[in-house]
Coordinates of C-alpha atoms in Angstrom, one line a residue:
Chain A
M1 CA -151.3 229.0 88.7
M2 CA -154.7 230.5 87.9
S3 CA -154.6 234.3 87.7
W4 CA -157.0 236.9 89.0
F5 CA -157.4 238.1 85.4
A6 CA -159.1 235.8 82.9
E7 CA -157.5 236.3 79.4
E8 CA -159.7 236.3 76.4
S9 CA -162.7 234.7 78.0
I10 CA -165.0 236.7 75.8
T11 CA -165.7 235.7 72.2
T12 CA -166.5 238.3 69.5
F13 CA -170.2 237.3 69.4
Q14 CA -170.4 237.7 73.2
K15 CA -168.7 241.0 73.0
F16 CA -171.3 242.1 70.4
C17 CA -174.2 241.0 72.8
I18 CA -172.6 242.9 75.6
N19 CA -172.6 246.0 73.5
V20 CA -176.3 245.5 72.8
I21 CA -177.2 245.2 76.4
K22 CA -175.0 248.2 77.2
C23 CA -177.4 250.4 75.4
G24 CA -179.7 250.2 78.4
P25 CA -179.3 250.9 82.1
I26 CA -176.4 248.9 83.6
P27 CA -176.2 248.1 87.4
K28 CA -173.4 249.9 89.2
H29 CA -172.9 247.2 91.8
I30 CA -173.6 243.5 91.6
A31 CA -173.3 240.9 94.3
F32 CA -172.9 237.1 94.0
I33 CA -173.4 234.2 96.4
M34 CA -171.1 231.7 94.6
D35 CA -172.8 228.5 95.7
G36 CA -172.4 225.0 94.3
N37 CA -168.7 224.3 94.1
R38 CA -169.0 221.2 96.2
R39 CA -172.1 220.0 94.4
Y40 CA -170.2 220.5 91.1
A41 CA -167.3 218.4 92.4
T42 CA -169.7 215.6 93.3
K43 CA -171.4 215.8 90.0
T44 CA -168.2 215.7 87.9
N45 CA -166.6 213.2 90.2
V46 CA -163.6 215.3 91.3
Q47 CA -162.2 216.3 94.7
K48 CA -163.9 219.1 96.7
A49 CA -160.8 221.2 96.5
E50 CA -160.9 220.9 92.7
G51 CA -164.5 222.2 92.8
H52 CA -163.4 225.2 94.9
L53 CA -160.6 225.9 92.4
K54 CA -163.0 225.8 89.5
G55 CA -165.2 228.2 91.5
F56 CA -162.2 230.6 91.7
E57 CA -161.5 230.4 88.0
K58 CA -165.2 231.3 87.4
L59 CA -164.8 234.3 89.6
A60 CA -161.9 235.6 87.5
E61 CA -164.0 235.1 84.4
C62 CA -167.0 236.7 85.9
L63 CA -165.0 239.8 86.9
E64 CA -163.8 240.1 83.3
W65 CA -167.4 240.0 82.0
C66 CA -168.5 242.6 84.6
R67 CA -165.6 244.9 83.6
E68 CA -166.6 244.5 80.0
L69 CA -170.2 245.3 80.8
G70 CA -169.2 248.4 82.7
I71 CA -170.3 247.2 86.1
R72 CA -167.9 249.1 88.4
E73 CA -168.3 247.2 91.7
V74 CA -168.7 243.5 92.4
T75 CA -169.2 241.9 95.8
V76 CA -168.8 238.1 96.4
Y77 CA -169.5 235.9 99.3
A78 CA -166.4 233.8 99.5
F79 CA -166.4 232.4 103.1
S80 CA -169.0 232.8 105.8
I81 CA -168.2 232.7 109.6
E82 CA -170.6 229.7 109.6
N83 CA -168.3 227.9 107.2
F84 CA -165.7 227.5 110.0
K85 CA -168.1 224.7 111.2
R86 CA -167.1 222.6 108.2
S87 CA -164.6 219.7 108.5
K88 CA -161.2 220.8 109.7
E89 CA -159.7 219.4 106.5
E90 CA -162.0 221.5 104.2
V91 CA -161.6 224.7 106.2
E92 CA -157.8 224.2 105.9
T93 CA -158.1 223.6 102.1
L94 CA -160.1 226.8 101.8
M95 CA -157.7 228.8 103.9
G96 CA -154.8 227.4 101.8
L97 CA -156.6 228.4 98.6
A98 CA -157.2 231.9 99.9
R99 CA -153.5 232.2 101.0
E100 CA -152.4 231.1 97.5
K101 CA -154.8 233.5 95.8
F102 CA -153.9 236.6 97.8
Q103 CA -150.2 235.8 97.3
K104 CA -150.9 235.6 93.6
L105 CA -152.8 238.9 93.8
L106 CA -149.7 240.6 95.3
E107 CA -147.6 239.1 92.5
E108 CA -149.9 240.5 89.9
K109 CA -149.5 244.0 91.5
D110 CA -148.5 245.7 88.2
R111 CA -151.5 244.4 86.3
L112 CA -153.8 245.3 89.3
M113 CA -152.5 248.9 89.4
K114 CA -152.7 249.3 85.6
E115 CA -156.3 248.2 85.5
G116 CA -157.1 250.3 88.6
V117 CA -158.6 247.4 90.6
C118 CA -159.4 248.1 94.3
I119 CA -159.7 245.0 96.5
R120 CA -161.6 245.2 99.8
V121 CA -162.0 242.2 102.1
I122 CA -165.1 242.6 104.3
G123 CA -165.6 240.5 107.3
N124 CA -164.3 239.7 110.8
L125 CA -160.6 239.2 109.9
S126 CA -159.6 238.6 113.5
L127 CA -161.0 235.1 113.1
L128 CA -158.5 234.2 110.4
P129 CA -154.9 232.8 110.7
E130 CA -152.4 235.6 111.4
D131 CA -150.4 235.2 108.1
L132 CA -153.6 235.3 106.0
Q133 CA -154.7 238.5 107.8
E134 CA -151.3 240.0 106.9
L135 CA -151.6 239.1 103.2
I136 CA -155.2 240.4 103.0
T137 CA -154.3 243.7 104.7
K138 CA -151.3 244.1 102.3
A139 CA -153.5 243.6 99.3
M140 CA -156.1 246.1 100.6
L141 CA -153.5 248.8 101.4
L142 CA -151.8 248.4 98.1
T143 CA -155.0 248.9 96.1
K144 CA -157.0 251.2 98.3
D145 CA -156.7 254.2 96.1
N146 CA -157.6 252.4 92.9
N147 CA -161.1 253.3 91.7
R148 CA -161.8 252.0 88.2
S149 CA -163.2 248.8 89.4
I150 CA -163.9 247.5 92.9
L151 CA -164.0 244.0 94.2
N152 CA -165.4 243.3 97.7
V153 CA -164.6 239.9 99.0
A154 CA -166.8 238.8 101.9
F155 CA -164.4 236.5 103.8
S156 CA -165.1 235.4 107.3
Y157 CA -168.2 237.4 107.0
T158 CA -171.8 237.3 108.2
S159 CA -174.2 240.2 108.0
R160 CA -175.3 239.9 111.6
D161 CA -171.7 240.0 112.7
E162 CA -171.2 243.1 110.5
I163 CA -174.3 244.8 112.0
I164 CA -173.2 244.0 115.6
H165 CA -169.8 245.4 114.8
S166 CA -171.3 248.6 113.5
I167 CA -173.5 248.9 116.6
K168 CA -170.6 248.4 118.9
T169 CA -168.5 251.0 117.0
V170 CA -171.4 253.5 117.5
I171 CA -171.8 252.7 121.2
E172 CA -168.1 253.2 121.7
G173 CA -168.4 256.6 120.0
V174 CA -171.1 257.5 122.6
T175 CA -169.0 256.1 125.5
N176 CA -166.0 258.3 124.3
D177 CA -168.3 261.3 124.0
D178 CA -167.4 261.6 120.3
I179 CA -171.1 261.6 119.4
S180 CA -174.3 261.9 121.4
I181 CA -177.2 259.4 121.5
D182 CA -179.3 261.7 119.3
D183 CA -176.8 261.3 116.5
I184 CA -177.6 257.6 116.2
D185 CA -179.7 256.9 113.1
E186 CA -179.9 254.5 110.2
E187 CA -177.4 256.5 108.2
L188 CA -174.8 256.4 111.0
L189 CA -175.1 252.6 111.4
S190 CA -174.8 252.2 107.7
S191 CA -171.6 254.3 107.8
C192 CA -170.0 252.0 110.3
L193 CA -170.5 248.8 108.4
Y194 CA -167.6 247.0 106.8
M195 CA -169.2 247.8 103.5
H196 CA -169.7 251.5 104.3
K197 CA -167.8 252.8 101.2
S198 CA -170.1 250.9 98.7
P199 CA -173.5 251.9 97.4
N200 CA -176.1 249.2 98.0
P201 CA -176.0 246.4 95.3
D202 CA -178.5 246.8 92.4
I203 CA -178.5 243.0 91.8
L204 CA -177.8 239.9 93.8
I205 CA -177.3 236.6 92.1
R206 CA -177.3 233.3 94.0
T207 CA -176.5 230.2 92.1
S208 CA -177.3 226.5 92.6
G209 CA -181.0 226.8 93.4
E210 CA -180.9 227.9 97.0
V211 CA -183.4 230.6 97.7
R212 CA -182.2 232.3 100.9
L213 CA -179.7 235.0 101.7
S214 CA -177.7 233.0 104.3
D215 CA -176.7 236.0 106.3
F216 CA -175.2 237.9 103.4
L217 CA -175.6 241.8 103.1
L218 CA -179.0 241.7 104.9
W219 CA -178.7 245.5 105.7
Q220 CA -177.6 246.4 102.1
L221 CA -180.1 244.4 100.1
S222 CA -183.1 246.6 101.0
G223 CA -183.8 247.7 97.5
T224 CA -181.8 245.1 95.5
E225 CA -183.2 242.9 92.7
I226 CA -182.6 239.3 93.8
Y227 CA -182.2 236.5 91.3
F228 CA -182.0 232.8 92.3
T229 CA -180.7 230.5 89.6
D230 CA -180.4 226.8 89.5
V231 CA -177.0 226.7 87.7
L232 CA -174.0 225.6 89.9
W233 CA -171.4 228.4 90.3
P234 CA -168.6 226.7 88.2
E235 CA -171.1 226.3 85.4
F236 CA -172.3 229.9 85.5
C237 CA -171.7 231.5 82.2
I238 CA -171.9 234.9 80.5
W239 CA -175.5 234.3 79.2
H240 CA -176.7 233.8 82.8
L241 CA -175.2 237.2 83.7
L242 CA -176.5 238.9 80.6
G243 CA -180.0 237.4 81.3
C244 CA -180.0 238.9 84.8
V245 CA -178.9 242.3 83.6
F246 CA -181.6 242.1 80.9
K247 CA -184.3 241.4 83.6
Y248 CA -182.8 244.1 85.7
Q249 CA -183.4 246.5 82.8
R250 CA -187.0 245.5 82.6
S251 CA -187.6 246.1 86.3
V252 CA -185.9 249.5 86.0
F253 CA -188.5 250.4 83.3
S254 CA -191.4 249.2 85.4
S255 CA -190.4 250.6 88.7
K256 CA -189.2 254.1 87.7
Q257 CA -192.1 255.7 89.6
L258 CA -191.1 254.1 92.9
S259 CA -187.4 255.0 92.9
H260 CA -185.7 253.6 96.0
Q261 CA -182.8 255.9 96.3
K262 CA -181.6 257.1 99.7
S263 CA -181.9 260.9 100.3
N264 CA -178.5 262.2 100.8
S265 CA -179.0 264.4 103.8
E266 CA -176.2 266.6 105.2
R267 CA -174.3 265.0 108.0
S268 CA -173.4 267.0 111.1
P269 CA -169.7 267.9 111.6
I270 CA -169.6 266.0 114.8
V271 CA -170.7 262.8 113.1
D272 CA -168.3 263.4 110.3
A273 CA -165.4 263.8 112.7
F274 CA -166.4 260.6 114.4
L275 CA -166.5 258.6 111.2
Q276 CA -163.2 260.0 110.2
K277 CA -161.8 258.9 113.5
V278 CA -163.2 255.3 113.0
E279 CA -161.6 255.2 109.5
N280 CA -158.3 256.4 110.8
T281 CA -158.2 253.8 113.5
R282 CA -159.0 251.1 111.0
L283 CA -156.2 252.3 108.7
T284 CA -153.6 252.6 111.4
R285 CA -154.5 249.1 112.6
S286 CA -154.0 247.7 109.1
I287 CA -150.7 249.5 108.5
I288 CA -149.4 248.0 111.7
K289 CA -150.5 244.6 110.7
A290 CA -149.0 244.8 107.2
Chain B
M1 CA -171.5 255.2 64.6
K2 CA -173.1 252.6 62.4
S3 CA -172.4 249.7 64.7
A4 CA -173.8 251.7 67.6
N5 CA -177.0 252.0 65.7
I6 CA -177.2 248.3 65.2
H7 CA -176.7 247.8 68.9
T8 CA -179.4 250.2 69.9
F9 CA -181.8 248.7 67.3
L10 CA -181.2 245.2 68.6
Y11 CA -181.5 246.4 72.2
V12 CA -184.9 247.9 71.6
L13 CA -186.0 244.9 69.5
I14 CA -185.2 242.2 72.2
H15 CA -187.0 244.2 74.8
V16 CA -190.1 244.6 72.6
I17 CA -190.1 240.9 71.7
Y18 CA -189.8 240.0 75.3
T19 CA -192.7 242.3 76.2
I20 CA -194.9 240.7 73.7
F21 CA -193.9 237.2 74.9
E22 CA -194.6 238.2 78.5
W23 CA -198.0 239.5 77.5
L24 CA -198.9 236.3 75.6
Y25 CA -197.7 234.2 78.5
G26 CA -199.8 236.2 80.9
A27 CA -202.9 235.6 78.8
L28 CA -202.1 231.9 78.6
V29 CA -201.9 231.6 82.4
I30 CA -205.2 233.4 82.8
C31 CA -206.8 230.8 80.4
F32 CA -205.2 227.9 82.2
N33 CA -206.4 229.1 85.7
F34 CA -209.8 229.6 84.3
C35 CA -210.0 226.0 83.0
H36 CA -208.5 224.8 86.3
E37 CA -211.5 226.1 88.2
F38 CA -213.8 223.7 86.4
L39 CA -212.0 220.5 87.4
P40 CA -214.4 218.1 89.1
T41 CA -214.4 218.5 92.8
T42 CA -213.5 214.9 93.6
D43 CA -210.3 215.3 91.6
K44 CA -209.4 218.4 93.5
S45 CA -209.7 217.0 97.0
K46 CA -207.7 213.9 96.0
Y47 CA -205.0 216.2 94.5
F48 CA -204.9 218.3 97.7
R49 CA -204.5 215.2 99.8
E50 CA -201.6 214.0 97.7
E51 CA -199.9 217.3 97.8
L52 CA -200.4 217.6 101.6
Q53 CA -198.7 214.3 102.0
K54 CA -195.6 215.6 100.3
I55 CA -195.1 218.2 102.9
T56 CA -192.7 216.8 105.4
K57 CA -191.6 220.1 107.0
K58 CA -193.8 223.0 107.7
P59 CA -192.8 226.6 108.2
T60 CA -193.4 228.1 111.7
H61 CA -193.6 231.6 110.4
L62 CA -194.7 232.6 106.9
T63 CA -194.3 236.2 105.8
V64 CA -195.8 237.9 102.8
I65 CA -193.9 240.9 101.2
F66 CA -195.8 243.4 99.0
G67 CA -194.3 245.6 96.4
A68 CA -196.0 248.3 94.5
E69 CA -199.3 246.4 94.6
E70 CA -202.0 247.3 97.1
P71 CA -202.6 244.3 99.3
P72 CA -206.2 243.1 98.7
F73 CA -208.2 242.0 101.7
K74 CA -209.8 239.0 100.1
E75 CA -206.4 237.3 99.3
L76 CA -205.0 238.3 102.7
T77 CA -208.0 236.7 104.4
N78 CA -207.5 233.6 102.3
L79 CA -203.9 233.3 103.2
I80 CA -204.7 233.5 106.9
L81 CA -207.4 230.8 106.6
W82 CA -205.0 228.6 104.6
C83 CA -202.3 228.9 107.2
L84 CA -204.9 228.0 109.8
A85 CA -205.8 224.9 107.7
T86 CA -202.2 223.8 107.3
Q87 CA -201.3 224.5 111.0
I88 CA -198.8 227.3 110.3
S89 CA -198.7 229.3 113.6
F90 CA -197.4 232.6 112.5
I91 CA -198.2 234.8 109.5
S92 CA -197.1 238.3 108.9
F93 CA -197.6 240.8 106.1
Y94 CA -195.1 243.5 105.1
D95 CA -196.3 246.5 103.2
Y96 CA -193.5 249.1 103.0
K97 CA -195.9 251.8 102.0
G98 CA -197.6 251.4 105.4
N99 CA -201.2 251.4 104.0
L100 CA -202.0 248.0 105.3
K101 CA -201.3 249.1 108.8
K102 CA -203.8 251.9 108.5
H103 CA -206.5 249.5 107.4
E104 CA -205.7 246.7 109.9
E105 CA -209.1 247.0 111.7
Q106 CA -211.0 246.4 108.4
L107 CA -208.9 243.3 107.7
Q108 CA -209.6 242.0 111.2
Y109 CA -213.3 242.5 110.6
E110 CA -213.2 240.7 107.3
V111 CA -211.2 237.7 108.7
G112 CA -213.6 237.6 111.6
L113 CA -216.5 237.1 109.2
Q114 CA -214.8 234.2 107.4
K115 CA -213.2 232.1 110.1
N116 CA -214.8 229.2 112.0
E117 CA -216.1 230.0 115.4
T118 CA -213.5 227.9 117.2
D119 CA -210.6 229.4 115.3
H120 CA -208.5 231.7 117.4
I121 CA -206.6 234.6 115.8
T122 CA -204.2 236.7 117.8
W123 CA -203.4 240.0 116.2
H124 CA -200.1 241.5 117.2
S125 CA -201.0 245.1 116.5
N126 CA -199.8 246.6 119.7
P127 CA -196.7 245.5 121.4
K128 CA -198.0 245.8 124.9
I129 CA -201.0 243.4 124.6
V130 CA -200.7 240.3 126.8
H131 CA -201.6 237.2 124.8
K132 CA -203.4 234.3 126.4
N133 CA -202.8 230.7 125.6
G134 CA -204.9 227.6 126.0
Y135 CA -207.5 227.9 123.3
L136 CA -209.0 224.6 122.1
G137 CA -209.5 225.3 118.4
R138 CA -207.0 226.1 115.7
S139 CA -205.0 229.2 116.4
I140 CA -202.7 231.6 114.6
H141 CA -200.7 234.7 115.3
V142 CA -201.0 237.6 112.8
K143 CA -198.8 240.6 112.5
I144 CA -198.6 243.5 110.1
I145 CA -195.0 244.6 109.7
T146 CA -194.0 248.1 108.6
K147 CA -190.7 249.8 107.8
E148 CA -190.5 250.9 111.5
D149 CA -190.0 247.2 112.5
G150 CA -186.9 247.0 110.4
K151 CA -183.7 249.1 110.5
N152 CA -185.4 251.6 112.8
S153 CA -186.0 249.0 115.5
I154 CA -182.2 248.2 115.4
V155 CA -181.5 251.9 115.7
N156 CA -183.8 252.3 118.7
L157 CA -182.2 249.3 120.4
T158 CA -178.8 250.7 119.7
K159 CA -179.8 253.9 121.4
K160 CA -181.1 252.0 124.5
L161 CA -177.8 250.1 124.7
A162 CA -175.9 253.3 124.3
V163 CA -177.6 254.9 127.3
F164 CA -176.1 252.2 129.5
K165 CA -172.9 252.3 127.5
N166 CA -173.3 248.5 127.2
K167 CA -171.0 247.0 124.7
D168 CA -170.9 243.5 126.2
F169 CA -173.4 241.6 124.1
S170 CA -173.3 238.8 121.5
I171 CA -175.2 238.3 118.3
E172 CA -177.5 235.9 120.3
N173 CA -178.1 238.5 123.0
F174 CA -179.0 241.1 120.5
S175 CA -181.4 238.7 118.7
E176 CA -183.2 238.0 122.0
M177 CA -183.5 241.7 122.7
L178 CA -185.0 242.3 119.3
L179 CA -187.3 239.3 119.6
A180 CA -188.7 240.7 122.9
Q181 CA -190.1 243.6 120.8
Y182 CA -190.8 241.7 117.6
E183 CA -192.6 238.7 119.2
F184 CA -192.4 236.6 116.0
P185 CA -189.8 234.0 115.3
D186 CA -187.6 234.6 112.2
P187 CA -189.7 233.8 109.1
D188 CA -189.0 230.5 107.4
V189 CA -190.9 231.3 104.2
G190 CA -191.1 234.6 102.4
L191 CA -193.7 235.0 99.7
V192 CA -192.7 238.0 97.5
C193 CA -195.4 239.6 95.4
G194 CA -194.2 241.0 92.1
Q195 CA -192.4 239.9 88.9
T196 CA -189.0 240.0 90.6
I197 CA -187.8 239.4 94.2
R198 CA -187.3 242.7 95.9
L199 CA -187.4 243.2 99.7
Y200 CA -188.3 246.9 100.1
D201 CA -186.5 247.4 103.4
Y202 CA -187.9 244.3 105.0
P203 CA -186.5 243.9 108.6
P204 CA -182.9 242.8 107.8
W205 CA -182.0 241.1 111.0
Q206 CA -184.9 238.6 110.8
M207 CA -184.5 237.4 107.2
R208 CA -181.2 235.6 107.6
I209 CA -182.4 232.1 106.6
T210 CA -185.8 232.9 105.1
E211 CA -186.5 230.9 101.9
F212 CA -187.9 233.3 99.3
F213 CA -190.5 232.4 96.7
K214 CA -191.8 234.7 94.0
L215 CA -195.5 234.9 93.7
G216 CA -196.2 237.1 90.7
S217 CA -199.3 239.1 91.4
I218 CA -201.0 238.5 94.8
Q219 CA -204.4 238.5 92.9
G220 CA -203.4 235.2 91.4
I221 CA -202.7 233.3 94.5
T222 CA -204.8 230.2 94.8
F223 CA -204.8 227.3 97.3
P224 CA -203.0 225.0 94.8
K225 CA -200.3 227.6 94.4
F226 CA -200.0 228.0 98.1
L227 CA -199.6 224.3 98.5
E228 CA -197.0 224.2 95.8
V229 CA -194.9 226.7 97.8
L230 CA -195.2 224.6 100.9
V231 CA -194.0 221.6 99.0
R232 CA -191.1 223.4 97.6
Y233 CA -190.2 224.7 101.0
S234 CA -190.3 221.3 102.5
K235 CA -187.7 220.2 99.9
C236 CA -185.3 223.0 100.9
E237 CA -182.4 221.7 102.9
Q238 CA -180.5 224.1 105.2
R239 CA -176.9 223.2 105.8
L240 CA -176.2 226.2 108.1
G241 CA -172.8 226.8 106.7
K242 CA -171.7 223.2 106.6

C-alpha cells in the first residue's frame, strides 16, 4: 500500500535545482487545491477511484519536494463539505480511501515521529463517520507535538463553515462572560479558526485550470500569492512547484516596500485565558474521542 | 563551499535572464498593441460582434482588485461604460489603500461626463441611501470597496450578534445579514491588477466562487481584452462540489 512517504522521488539533477532555488527566499507555508483527479481518470481511461489514488501518491511526492525545499508547512484541500453532494458511491470510495490512509499513517508512526511530522486535520469533523473521526483524532494527538514539518489536511472543510464556527465560539465566550464584546476583533476571530496555529500561506496553487477559491481558506489568503495552473493534479511535477517558488521569489523582490505582515500586538490576559480555555476544550474532546 | 557558490551564481543568473526576458516581452506587447490600434474599423466591429456571440453566460457582478498601482480614472470610467454596454449590472472597485474612496466624487464626475444621457448609474457610496428602480435606459450599480467592507464587517456583525447572545444562525443566515449591509451580490468575476494574483484583504466572505483573472497593468486594459475575459468566464463551469 502506498505510503505517506515517497522514497527517492527526487533525482540528483532535481536536487541540484532545488539547491539553486534555495539560495533565495523560500515560502514558509504553501497551500494546494489538488484538483483534477477525476479528469485525469477520464483522460487516461481508468476508474475514478484510481484517479483519487494517483492524487494521493502525488501528495506524498509533493510533501517530499516541499521538505527538501525547506517549506515547513503545507495545507491541502482534500475534501470539501460540498463534496458530500457527490454520488453516494464516490463519497464512500473517498471515505474508504481516507480511512485506509489514516490507518496507514498510524502504522507509519515511527517514521512520522522520526521525521517530526505534525498532522492536523482542519474541518467540521462531526460530519464524518464515527470510526474515521476516531482515526483522525488519534493521528492528530499522536503527532501534535512534532514541529519539524506540518501538514494540514482540510477534510470536510469549507471556509465559510470555519468562519461561522469561529464566530460562534466567540459569541459563546461572550455568553459565558469569558470575554466582553469589546474584546472582539479580527485577531480574536482569527485565533478561533480551525487553522489558528498556522501563519497565513505565502503561496496557493490550484491545479487543473480552475480559477476560483471554492471556499478554501478565504480568511487566510488575504496576502497570499495565488497561482492557477492548467496541469491536472496527478500530473503535477517538481518543475511546476519550482516554477511557482521562482515566481514567488520575483514577487517578493518587487513587493518588498508593501510588506503585508500582521502587526503582532499584545493580547489582553482575559482574551488569552479565553483562547486557552477553547484550546483545552478542544483537546479534552479529542482525547475522549480517541 | 564551492558548490554553494555555483548554486548562488546560477540562482542570480536565472533571475537576471528572466528579468531581461520579461522586459523584452513587455516591449513586444507594447508594439503589438500599438499596431492593433491601426486595424481598419470595419474589421474591428466584425471582430467584436463575433466575440460577443461567444459569450453565453454573463457575470452579474464584476469586481476589480487593485494592488500597488494607483487606480486611474480614465480606465475606471471605461470599465463602467463597457459594463453598461455588455449589460453587467454590478461593478465594484477594491483599493486596499483606500485612496479611491477619497476621490470617489471626482470619479463620479468623470463618469457623468462620458455616459449617455439615458444611462443610469447608481453609486453605492453610503449604505443608507434608498435606491429607486424603474429607469428606462441602461443601468448599473457601482460600489467602491475598502478594507472596512472585509473582515471588519464580519467583526462588526459578530459584535451585534454577541449583544443578543444569538448563536442560532446558519451560514445562509449570516450571508443574508452581511448582504443587507453590502448590497452587492457575490462577485462572479474578479479582475486582478498586477503581475501576480494577490487579494490584499479583499472581503473574504464574498469571494467564495469568484473566478479570478490576472490583468497585468490596469493601464493596458482595452475593450478587446475586456471581451476576452468575458469569453473566458463564459467557458468556466462551476460544479459546486459535485
